[in-house]
Coordinates of C-alpha atoms in Angstrom, one line a residue:
M1 CA -0.1 -0.5 -0.2
N2 CA 1.1 3.5 -0.7
I3 CA -0.2 5.1 2.3
F4 CA 0.0 8.7 1.2
R5 CA -2.0 7.4 -2.0
Y6 CA -4.6 6.1 0.6
F7 CA -4.9 8.9 2.7
E8 CA -5.1 11.2 -0.6
G9 CA -8.3 9.2 -1.0
R10 CA -9.3 9.8 2.5
V11 CA -8.8 13.5 2.1
E12 CA -10.7 13.7 -1.1
A13 CA -13.7 11.8 0.6
A14 CA -13.6 14.2 3.6
L15 CA -14.0 16.9 0.8
R16 CA -16.9 15.4 -1.0
G17 CA -18.4 15.0 2.4
L18 CA -18.1 18.9 3.0
E19 CA -19.4 19.6 -0.7
E20 CA -22.4 17.2 0.3
E21 CA -23.1 19.5 3.4
G22 CA -22.9 22.8 1.3
A23 CA -19.8 23.9 2.9
L24 CA -17.8 23.7 -0.2
P25 CA -19.0 24.2 -3.7
S26 CA -19.3 21.2 -5.9
G27 CA -17.2 20.1 -8.6
L28 CA -13.8 21.2 -7.2
D29 CA -10.9 20.3 -9.1
L30 CA -8.5 18.2 -6.6
A31 CA -5.6 17.3 -8.9
R32 CA -3.4 19.8 -7.1
V33 CA -4.4 18.0 -3.2
A34 CA -1.4 15.9 -1.9
V35 CA -0.6 14.0 1.3
E36 CA 3.1 14.0 1.7
P37 CA 5.5 13.7 4.8
P38 CA 5.7 17.0 6.7
R39 CA 9.0 19.0 6.3
D40 CA 9.4 18.4 10.0
P41 CA 8.8 14.9 11.3
S42 CA 7.8 16.3 14.9
H43 CA 4.7 17.5 13.3
G44 CA 3.6 14.2 12.4
D45 CA 3.3 11.6 10.1
L46 CA 1.5 13.1 6.9
S47 CA 0.7 16.5 5.9
T48 CA -2.0 17.7 3.4
N49 CA -2.2 21.3 1.6
A50 CA -5.9 20.5 0.7
A51 CA -7.0 23.7 2.7
M52 CA -4.3 25.6 0.9
V53 CA -4.9 24.9 -2.9
L54 CA -8.7 25.0 -2.6
A55 CA -9.4 27.8 -0.1
K56 CA -9.3 30.2 -3.0
P57 CA -11.5 28.3 -6.0
A58 CA -13.9 27.6 -3.2
G59 CA -13.9 31.1 -1.9
V60 CA -13.5 30.2 1.8
N61 CA -10.5 31.0 4.4
P62 CA -8.0 28.6 4.2
R63 CA -7.6 28.1 8.1
E64 CA -11.4 27.8 8.3
L65 CA -11.6 25.1 5.8
A66 CA -8.7 23.3 7.1
G67 CA -10.5 23.0 10.7
Q68 CA -13.5 21.7 8.9
L69 CA -11.1 19.0 6.8
A70 CA -9.2 18.3 9.9
A71 CA -12.4 17.5 12.4
R72 CA -13.2 15.0 9.2
L73 CA -9.9 13.5 9.3
G74 CA -9.9 13.4 13.0
A75 CA -12.4 10.8 12.8
E76 CA -10.2 8.4 11.0
E77 CA -9.7 5.2 12.8
A78 CA -5.9 5.2 12.0
V79 CA -5.6 9.0 13.1
T80 CA -4.5 9.7 16.9
E81 CA -4.1 13.5 16.2
V82 CA -4.7 16.2 13.9
G83 CA -3.2 19.7 13.6
V84 CA -3.6 22.8 11.7
A85 CA -0.4 24.5 11.0
G86 CA 0.5 28.0 9.3
P87 CA -2.1 29.4 6.6
G88 CA -3.9 26.1 6.7
F89 CA -1.6 22.8 6.4
I90 CA -2.8 19.6 8.1
N91 CA -0.7 17.5 9.6
L92 CA -2.0 14.0 10.8
R93 CA -0.3 11.5 13.3
L94 CA -1.0 8.0 12.9
N95 CA -2.0 5.0 15.3
P96 CA 1.0 2.9 15.6
S97 CA -1.0 -0.1 14.8
F98 CA -1.7 1.5 11.6
W99 CA 2.3 1.1 10.6
Q100 CA 2.6 -2.2 12.8
A101 CA 0.1 -3.8 9.9
R102 CA 2.3 -2.7 7.3
I103 CA 4.5 -5.7 8.4
P104 CA 2.1 -8.7 7.3
E105 CA 1.8 -6.7 4.1
I106 CA 5.7 -6.7 3.2
L107 CA 5.4 -10.1 4.2
R108 CA 3.2 -11.4 2.0
S109 CA 4.8 -9.2 -1.0
G110 CA 8.3 -10.2 -0.6
P111 CA 10.7 -8.9 -2.8
A112 CA 7.5 -7.7 -5.0
Y113 CA 6.8 -4.8 -2.3
G114 CA 6.4 -1.3 -3.7
A115 CA 4.9 -2.6 -7.2
S116 CA 1.9 -0.7 -8.4
D117 CA -0.4 -0.1 -11.6
V118 CA 0.6 3.5 -11.3
G119 CA 1.6 3.4 -15.0
A120 CA -1.6 1.3 -16.2
G121 CA 0.3 -0.6 -19.0
E122 CA 1.3 2.7 -20.7
A123 CA 4.0 1.7 -23.4
V124 CA 7.1 3.8 -22.7
N125 CA 10.2 3.5 -24.7
V126 CA 13.6 3.9 -23.0
E127 CA 16.5 4.5 -25.4
Y128 CA 20.1 4.2 -23.5
V129 CA 23.4 3.6 -24.3
S130 CA 23.6 3.7 -28.1
A131 CA 27.2 3.8 -28.4
N132 CA 29.0 4.1 -31.8
P133 CA 29.6 0.6 -32.6
T134 CA 33.4 1.5 -33.2
G135 CA 34.6 -0.7 -30.1
P136 CA 34.0 -2.2 -26.9
M137 CA 32.1 -0.2 -24.3
H138 CA 34.2 2.3 -22.1
V139 CA 33.7 3.4 -18.7
G140 CA 32.1 6.4 -20.3
H141 CA 29.6 4.5 -21.3
V142 CA 28.8 2.8 -17.9
R143 CA 26.9 5.3 -16.2
G144 CA 24.4 6.1 -18.8
A145 CA 23.8 2.1 -19.4
V146 CA 23.2 1.4 -15.7
F147 CA 21.0 4.9 -15.2
G148 CA 18.9 3.4 -18.3
D149 CA 18.6 -0.1 -17.3
A150 CA 17.6 1.2 -13.6
L151 CA 15.1 3.5 -15.0
C152 CA 13.3 0.8 -16.8
N153 CA 13.5 -1.5 -13.9
L154 CA 11.6 1.4 -12.1
L155 CA 9.1 2.1 -14.8
E156 CA 8.4 -1.6 -14.9
K157 CA 7.7 -1.6 -11.1
V158 CA 5.0 0.9 -11.4
G159 CA 3.2 -1.0 -14.0
Y160 CA 4.1 0.5 -17.3
K161 CA 5.3 -1.4 -20.5
V162 CA 8.7 -0.7 -21.1
C163 CA 10.7 -1.0 -24.4
R164 CA 14.6 -1.3 -23.8
E165 CA 15.7 0.4 -27.2
Y166 CA 19.7 0.9 -28.6
Y167 CA 20.2 3.1 -31.6
I168 CA 22.9 1.6 -33.7
N169 CA 24.7 4.6 -35.2
D170 CA 25.6 2.4 -38.2
A171 CA 25.8 5.2 -40.7
G172 CA 28.1 8.3 -40.8
G173 CA 31.7 9.3 -40.7
Q174 CA 32.9 7.1 -37.8
I175 CA 31.9 4.0 -39.4
E176 CA 33.9 5.0 -42.4
V177 CA 36.9 5.0 -40.1
L178 CA 35.9 1.7 -38.4
A179 CA 35.5 0.1 -42.0
R180 CA 39.2 1.6 -42.7
S181 CA 40.5 0.6 -39.5
A182 CA 39.2 -3.1 -39.8
F183 CA 40.6 -3.5 -43.2
L184 CA 43.7 -2.3 -41.9
R185 CA 43.7 -5.5 -39.5
Y186 CA 42.5 -7.7 -42.3
R187 CA 45.7 -6.6 -44.1
E188 CA 47.8 -7.3 -40.9
A189 CA 45.7 -10.9 -40.5
L190 CA 47.3 -11.5 -43.9
G191 CA 50.8 -11.2 -43.1
E192 CA 51.3 -7.6 -44.2
D193 CA 53.5 -5.2 -41.8
I194 CA 51.1 -2.3 -41.3
G195 CA 53.3 -0.4 -39.1
Q196 CA 51.8 2.6 -37.0
I197 CA 48.3 2.6 -37.2
P198 CA 47.7 5.9 -38.9
E199 CA 46.5 9.2 -37.2
G200 CA 42.7 8.9 -37.3
L201 CA 42.0 5.5 -37.4
Y202 CA 41.0 3.2 -34.3
P203 CA 44.2 1.9 -32.9
G204 CA 42.8 -0.6 -30.3
D205 CA 43.6 -4.6 -30.6
Y206 CA 39.9 -5.4 -30.4
L207 CA 40.0 -5.0 -34.2
K208 CA 42.6 -7.8 -34.8
P209 CA 39.6 -10.4 -34.5
V210 CA 37.9 -8.7 -36.9
G211 CA 40.5 -8.9 -39.3
Q212 CA 41.1 -12.4 -38.6
A213 CA 37.7 -13.4 -39.3
L214 CA 37.7 -11.3 -42.3
V215 CA 40.5 -13.7 -43.9
A216 CA 38.7 -16.7 -42.5
T217 CA 35.7 -15.8 -44.5
H218 CA 37.0 -13.9 -47.4
G219 CA 40.7 -15.2 -47.9
K220 CA 42.6 -12.3 -50.0
S221 CA 39.8 -11.4 -52.0
L222 CA 39.1 -8.4 -50.5
L223 CA 42.3 -7.1 -51.9
E224 CA 41.2 -7.8 -55.2
K225 CA 37.9 -5.9 -55.0
D226 CA 37.4 -1.9 -55.9
E227 CA 37.9 -0.1 -52.6
P228 CA 34.2 1.2 -52.1
E229 CA 33.3 -2.5 -52.8
A230 CA 35.9 -3.8 -50.3
L231 CA 35.1 -1.1 -47.6
S232 CA 31.1 -2.2 -47.7
I233 CA 32.1 -5.9 -47.0
V234 CA 34.4 -4.8 -44.1
R235 CA 31.8 -2.3 -42.9
E236 CA 29.1 -4.6 -42.5
A237 CA 31.3 -7.3 -41.0
A238 CA 32.9 -4.9 -38.5
V239 CA 29.8 -3.4 -37.2
E240 CA 28.1 -6.7 -36.5
A241 CA 31.4 -7.8 -34.6
M242 CA 31.3 -4.3 -32.6
M243 CA 27.5 -5.0 -31.8
E244 CA 28.3 -8.4 -30.4
L245 CA 31.2 -7.2 -28.5
I246 CA 28.8 -4.3 -27.2
R247 CA 26.2 -6.8 -26.4
G248 CA 28.5 -9.1 -24.5
D249 CA 29.8 -6.1 -22.4
L250 CA 26.7 -4.8 -21.4
G251 CA 25.8 -8.5 -20.5
V252 CA 28.4 -8.3 -17.9
L253 CA 26.3 -5.7 -16.0
G254 CA 23.1 -7.6 -16.7
I255 CA 22.0 -5.1 -19.2
V256 CA 19.9 -6.7 -22.2
H257 CA 18.1 -4.7 -24.8
E258 CA 14.7 -5.8 -26.4
T259 CA 15.1 -3.7 -29.6
F260 CA 18.2 -2.7 -31.6
F261 CA 17.6 0.1 -33.8
S262 CA 19.6 0.7 -37.1
E263 CA 20.3 4.5 -38.4
L264 CA 21.8 2.6 -41.7
A265 CA 18.4 0.9 -42.1
L266 CA 16.4 4.2 -41.4
H267 CA 18.4 5.7 -44.1
R268 CA 17.5 2.8 -46.9
S269 CA 13.8 2.7 -46.0
G270 CA 13.4 6.3 -47.2
S271 CA 12.1 7.2 -43.7
V272 CA 14.3 10.7 -43.4
E273 CA 12.6 12.0 -46.5
Q274 CA 9.1 10.6 -45.4
T275 CA 9.3 12.3 -42.2
L276 CA 10.7 15.7 -43.6
K277 CA 7.4 15.5 -46.1
V278 CA 5.3 15.5 -43.0
L279 CA 7.3 18.5 -41.6
E280 CA 6.8 20.0 -44.7
D281 CA 3.1 19.2 -45.2
K282 CA 2.6 20.9 -41.8
G283 CA 4.2 23.8 -42.9
L284 CA 7.2 23.6 -40.5
I285 CA 10.1 23.5 -43.1
Y286 CA 11.7 26.6 -45.3
I287 CA 14.5 27.6 -47.0
G288 CA 16.2 30.4 -45.5
E289 CA 19.1 31.8 -43.9
L290 CA 20.7 31.5 -40.3
E291 CA 22.1 34.1 -37.9
P292 CA 25.9 33.6 -37.4
P293 CA 26.5 31.9 -34.4
K294 CA 27.0 33.8 -31.2
G295 CA 30.5 34.0 -30.0
E296 CA 33.5 33.3 -32.1
V297 CA 32.4 32.6 -35.7
P298 CA 34.0 30.0 -37.1
D299 CA 36.1 30.6 -40.2
D300 CA 34.4 28.4 -42.6
W301 CA 30.9 29.8 -41.6
E302 CA 29.1 31.4 -44.4
A303 CA 25.7 32.9 -44.8
R304 CA 23.8 30.5 -47.4
P305 CA 20.1 29.4 -48.1
Q306 CA 19.4 26.2 -46.0
T307 CA 16.7 23.6 -45.5
L308 CA 15.5 24.7 -42.0
F309 CA 13.2 23.3 -39.4
R310 CA 10.8 25.9 -37.7
S311 CA 12.2 25.0 -34.4
T312 CA 11.8 28.3 -32.7
E313 CA 8.1 27.5 -33.0
F314 CA 8.3 25.1 -30.3
G315 CA 10.5 27.0 -27.9
D316 CA 14.2 26.6 -29.5
D317 CA 16.5 29.5 -29.7
T318 CA 16.8 29.2 -33.5
D319 CA 15.7 27.5 -36.3
R320 CA 17.7 24.2 -37.4
A321 CA 19.6 23.2 -40.3
L322 CA 18.4 19.5 -42.1
K323 CA 20.7 19.5 -44.8
K324 CA 24.6 20.1 -44.9
S325 CA 26.0 22.3 -47.6
D326 CA 27.0 19.1 -49.9
G327 CA 22.9 18.0 -49.9
S328 CA 23.5 15.4 -47.1
W329 CA 21.5 15.0 -44.3
T330 CA 22.6 16.8 -40.6
Y331 CA 22.1 14.8 -38.1
F332 CA 18.8 15.9 -37.0
A333 CA 16.9 14.9 -39.7
P334 CA 17.6 11.1 -39.1
D335 CA 17.0 11.9 -35.4
I336 CA 13.5 13.6 -36.2
A337 CA 12.6 10.2 -38.7
Y338 CA 13.5 7.9 -35.6
H339 CA 11.7 9.5 -32.9
L340 CA 8.6 9.3 -35.3
D341 CA 9.2 6.0 -35.9
K342 CA 9.0 5.4 -32.1
Y343 CA 5.9 7.3 -32.0
N344 CA 4.3 5.6 -35.1
R345 CA 5.3 2.3 -33.3
G346 CA 2.7 3.5 -30.4
Y347 CA 5.2 5.1 -28.0
R348 CA 3.6 8.3 -26.9
T349 CA 6.4 8.6 -23.7
M350 CA 10.0 8.6 -25.0
I351 CA 12.7 8.7 -22.8
D352 CA 16.5 9.4 -24.2
V353 CA 19.6 8.7 -21.9
W354 CA 22.2 11.1 -23.3
G355 CA 25.8 11.7 -22.6
A356 CA 26.9 15.2 -21.0
D357 CA 28.1 16.3 -24.5
H358 CA 24.8 15.9 -26.0
S359 CA 23.1 18.7 -23.6
G360 CA 22.8 21.4 -26.1
Y361 CA 20.9 19.2 -28.4
I362 CA 17.9 18.8 -26.4
K363 CA 15.8 21.7 -27.1
R364 CA 15.6 21.1 -30.9
M365 CA 14.6 17.3 -30.5
R366 CA 12.0 18.5 -28.0
A367 CA 10.7 21.1 -30.6
A368 CA 11.2 18.5 -33.6
I369 CA 9.1 15.7 -31.5
A370 CA 6.5 18.5 -30.6
G371 CA 6.2 19.7 -33.8
V372 CA 6.3 16.3 -35.9
T373 CA 3.6 14.5 -33.4
D374 CA 1.3 17.8 -33.1
G375 CA 2.2 18.1 -29.3
N376 CA 0.8 14.3 -28.9
A377 CA 4.1 12.7 -27.5
D378 CA 5.9 13.3 -24.2
F379 CA 9.8 13.7 -24.4
D380 CA 12.2 13.4 -21.8
V381 CA 15.8 13.7 -21.9
K382 CA 17.9 12.3 -18.7
I383 CA 21.7 13.6 -19.1
C384 CA 24.4 11.4 -17.5
Q385 CA 27.4 13.5 -16.6
L386 CA 31.1 12.2 -16.5
V387 CA 32.6 9.3 -14.5
R388 CA 35.9 10.1 -13.3
L389 CA 38.0 6.9 -12.1
F390 CA 40.3 7.5 -9.3
R391 CA 42.3 4.8 -7.4
N392 CA 43.4 6.0 -3.8
G393 CA 42.6 9.4 -4.8
E394 CA 44.9 9.5 -8.0
P395 CA 43.2 9.6 -11.5
V396 CA 43.2 6.5 -13.3
K397 CA 45.6 6.1 -16.3
M398 CA 44.0 4.8 -19.5
S399 CA 44.4 1.3 -20.8
K400 CA 46.9 0.6 -23.5
R401 CA 45.3 -2.7 -24.4
S402 CA 42.2 -0.7 -25.7
G403 CA 44.1 2.1 -27.3
D404 CA 43.0 5.5 -25.3
F405 CA 40.1 4.3 -22.7
V406 CA 39.3 2.2 -19.9
T407 CA 36.9 -0.5 -20.7
L408 CA 33.6 -1.0 -19.3
R409 CA 34.7 -5.1 -18.5
E410 CA 37.7 -3.9 -16.9
V411 CA 36.1 -1.9 -14.1
V412 CA 33.7 -4.8 -13.6
D413 CA 36.2 -7.4 -13.6
E414 CA 38.1 -5.5 -10.6
V415 CA 35.2 -4.5 -8.4
G416 CA 32.2 -6.8 -9.7
K417 CA 28.9 -5.9 -11.3
D418 CA 27.0 -5.1 -8.4
V419 CA 29.3 -2.6 -7.0
V420 CA 29.5 -0.9 -10.3
R421 CA 25.5 -1.0 -10.9
F422 CA 25.1 0.5 -7.2
M423 CA 27.6 3.4 -7.4
M424 CA 26.8 4.4 -10.6
L425 CA 23.3 5.5 -9.0
T426 CA 25.0 7.1 -5.9
R427 CA 24.3 10.6 -7.5
K428 CA 21.6 12.5 -9.4
N429 CA 22.2 11.8 -13.1
D430 CA 23.1 15.4 -14.2
A431 CA 26.1 15.4 -11.7
P432 CA 29.5 14.5 -12.0
L433 CA 30.4 11.2 -10.1
D434 CA 33.8 10.0 -9.0
F435 CA 34.6 6.3 -9.2
D436 CA 37.5 5.1 -6.6
F437 CA 38.6 1.7 -7.0
A438 CA 39.7 1.6 -3.6
K439 CA 36.9 3.4 -1.8
V440 CA 34.1 1.2 -3.3
M441 CA 35.5 -1.8 -1.9
E442 CA 35.8 -0.5 1.7
Q443 CA 34.2 -2.2 4.4
S444 CA 32.8 1.3 5.8
R445 CA 30.1 3.5 6.2
D446 CA 31.3 5.9 3.5
N447 CA 30.8 2.7 1.0
P448 CA 27.0 3.1 0.5
V449 CA 27.3 -0.4 -1.4
F450 CA 28.4 -2.1 1.5
Y451 CA 26.5 -0.4 4.0
V452 CA 23.3 -1.5 2.3
Q453 CA 24.4 -5.1 1.8
Y454 CA 25.6 -5.2 5.2
A455 CA 22.3 -4.6 6.6
N456 CA 20.9 -7.2 4.5
A457 CA 23.8 -9.7 5.5
R458 CA 23.1 -8.9 9.5
I459 CA 19.4 -9.5 9.0
H460 CA 20.1 -12.7 7.3
S461 CA 22.7 -13.8 9.7
V462 CA 20.4 -13.3 12.5
L463 CA 17.5 -15.4 10.6
R464 CA 20.2 -18.1 9.9
N465 CA 21.0 -18.4 13.5
V466 CA 17.6 -18.8 14.8
A467 CA 16.8 -21.1 12.1
E468 CA 19.6 -23.4 13.2
E469 CA 18.6 -23.5 16.5
G470 CA 15.0 -24.9 15.2
T471 CA 12.8 -23.1 18.1
Y472 CA 11.0 -20.9 15.9
D473 CA 8.6 -20.8 12.8
L474 CA 10.5 -18.5 10.5
S475 CA 7.6 -18.9 7.6
D476 CA 6.7 -15.5 6.5
G477 CA 3.0 -16.8 7.2
A478 CA 4.0 -17.4 10.9
L479 CA 6.1 -14.1 11.3
A480 CA 2.9 -12.1 9.9
N481 CA 0.9 -13.4 13.0
A482 CA 3.4 -12.1 15.3
D483 CA 2.0 -9.6 18.0
F484 CA 3.4 -6.2 16.4
T485 CA 2.1 -3.9 19.4
L486 CA 5.5 -5.4 21.0
L487 CA 7.3 -2.9 18.4
A488 CA 7.2 0.2 20.5
D489 CA 10.6 1.5 20.9
E490 CA 11.3 4.6 18.9
A491 CA 14.1 3.1 16.6
E492 CA 11.6 0.2 16.0
M493 CA 9.0 2.6 14.7
A494 CA 11.3 4.7 12.9
L495 CA 12.8 1.8 10.6
L496 CA 9.1 0.5 10.0
K497 CA 7.8 4.0 9.0
L498 CA 10.5 4.2 6.7
M499 CA 9.8 0.9 5.3
A500 CA 6.0 1.6 4.7
S501 CA 7.3 4.7 2.7
F502 CA 8.8 2.7 0.2
P503 CA 6.0 2.4 -2.6
R504 CA 5.8 6.0 -2.2
Q505 CA 9.5 6.5 -2.8
V506 CA 9.4 3.8 -5.7
E507 CA 6.3 5.9 -7.5
Q508 CA 7.6 9.4 -7.0
A509 CA 11.1 8.3 -8.6
A510 CA 9.3 6.6 -11.6
L511 CA 7.3 9.5 -12.1
A512 CA 10.5 12.2 -12.1
H513 CA 12.6 9.3 -13.8
E514 CA 15.3 8.9 -11.2
P515 CA 16.4 5.8 -10.1
H516 CA 19.1 7.5 -7.8
R517 CA 16.2 8.3 -5.2
I518 CA 16.2 4.4 -4.6
A519 CA 19.7 4.1 -4.0
F520 CA 19.4 7.5 -1.5
Y521 CA 16.2 5.3 0.3
L522 CA 18.1 2.2 0.6
D523 CA 20.9 4.1 2.3
D524 CA 18.5 5.7 4.9
L525 CA 16.8 2.4 5.7
A526 CA 20.1 0.5 6.0
A527 CA 21.0 3.5 8.5
A528 CA 18.0 3.1 10.3
F529 CA 18.6 -0.5 10.7
H530 CA 22.1 -0.3 12.0
G531 CA 20.7 2.3 14.2
L532 CA 18.4 -0.3 15.7
W533 CA 21.1 -2.9 15.5
N534 CA 23.5 -0.7 17.2
K535 CA 21.1 0.5 20.2
G536 CA 20.5 -3.4 20.9
K537 CA 24.1 -3.8 21.7
D538 CA 23.7 -1.0 24.4
D539 CA 20.4 -2.0 25.4
H540 CA 20.1 -5.8 25.7
S541 CA 16.0 -5.6 26.1
L542 CA 16.0 -4.2 22.3
R543 CA 17.9 -7.1 21.2
F544 CA 16.3 -9.2 18.1
I545 CA 16.4 -12.5 20.0
R546 CA 15.1 -12.7 23.6
A547 CA 15.2 -15.9 25.1
D548 CA 13.1 -14.8 27.9
H549 CA 10.4 -13.1 25.2
R550 CA 9.3 -15.5 22.8
D551 CA 6.7 -13.1 21.4
V552 CA 8.9 -10.0 21.4
T553 CA 11.4 -12.3 19.5
L554 CA 9.0 -13.3 16.8
A555 CA 7.6 -9.7 16.3
R556 CA 11.4 -8.5 15.7
L557 CA 12.3 -11.6 13.6
A558 CA 9.2 -10.0 11.3
L559 CA 10.5 -6.5 11.6
I560 CA 13.9 -7.6 10.3
R561 CA 12.6 -10.1 7.5
A562 CA 10.2 -7.5 6.4
A563 CA 13.5 -5.1 6.0
A564 CA 15.3 -7.6 4.0
Y565 CA 12.3 -7.9 1.6
V566 CA 12.2 -4.0 1.0
I567 CA 16.3 -3.9 0.7
A568 CA 15.8 -6.6 -1.8
A569 CA 13.0 -4.9 -3.8
G570 CA 15.2 -1.9 -3.9
L571 CA 18.3 -3.4 -5.0
G572 CA 16.1 -5.2 -7.5
I573 CA 14.9 -2.1 -8.9
L574 CA 18.9 -1.0 -9.1
G575 CA 19.7 -4.6 -11.0
V576 CA 21.9 -5.3 -7.8
E577 CA 21.8 -8.8 -6.0
P578 CA 21.3 -8.8 -2.1
T579 CA 24.3 -10.2 -0.2
E580 CA 23.1 -12.6 2.3
E581 CA 26.7 -13.0 3.9
M582 CA 29.6 -10.7 3.6
R583 CA 33.1 -12.2 2.8

């Protein structure tokens, strides 16, 4: 249960009651009414703004409305105290039994706790990673990959139907460079001394197997073909090999995309031309000249007639070019076609996860999607800032084996998938993230992944010890029947209230497209658990296992089993396996 949603329903019922009595006009819009945790926990458990947001449209005094509403809410069985604060906020304090009743609910749900149907099966397309298929995944790709995958998990948790998509940039200049680099390795595999890799080509050893595979398939025949024909064959083989490499790299992080969309196929299908025709029919394309760019004007810039999209009609700073001076498409044109294709596939909500260097591209894409879909699509871009690698506080040197970067596999091989995934979500996506190999393996409070996993391991250690004694039935059904009124200590209640807030945390994170909120929540939950553990060390009456009090023991075992389920549910969203035993 999302208790905040539940009490929003109770507030709405109270408001409808006031309408029926004539104290409020009928038909008030309740969309802005919210129930949230109060900013100051000392004020209560819940707070609603109902009187504040409805007073003006209802033509009543907010304090007066708050008083009437408070009287009705105070009659709710779960409410023990109601107060009106400031200009009209209503604060509620709930009966401990209401919180205690959440434990059986969590035990019934297990790691599925927090799931909901808020998304109502709506189709959402999440495009993430989409790295150019020119080599293995490097550390710069890791954050966007983990963020996108966790976001998909989060959206699925609340009932959206999610498509995990990868856009293959297999057209353009970088693919030509890949083809020429692979052809060089092909010649090397034939025994030719290729010497130093020329400037501008990809130097990494990862292309050597591509050259060897080309020899195995074609022998020396590619040397006998015209360069365009040979490069076409090499290009296709190299892209396929790089995508296989990328899929494998993502696999070590537990990331699997359902859809791979080829830019080259988009061009060959005529979709770009068709999309531009759609925009032309809408009157959103014209021939014109752009103003010179602000700041220092490039030497090669010249005013010339161009095919332009009316991007400024949709909030952009300037209209945008669709064709280059040589008549070929700009990057912008196929990107519009690609997103129209998503829309035509039934995705009214599209989320793109981009790197920091693409932030200047957001406005034009929002404008283009608004224009091509008549404003019927929701488009969100999540920018993932850079990851800076350190070892004991010193910047990590680049990988010689891979050419000029540290690969995803090198990072995962050293610290493990779960550590990488968790740490990539310990900062908001648009803030830079420092990843220190030494610190992420520390067993300390400063290491959030250890801190959360240690809480889970401690819980399972207690449960294992009790199970070995064989004196308690530890099935979820038996634990759900414990006497939870015995959980009266403030540290127990604090942990329980935090656990009960998890469904709201999940929903809020999903609606905001911010999976890092779950990592933050898990850190808070771990802190609450460790605090209770430490309190029990100082006060033996608060220990989880009380040989002199069987009923208390059962209630506390139920509490911590439920806490383990909440941790597992949160880690599941992050794509991290819960650790039951620390090594």
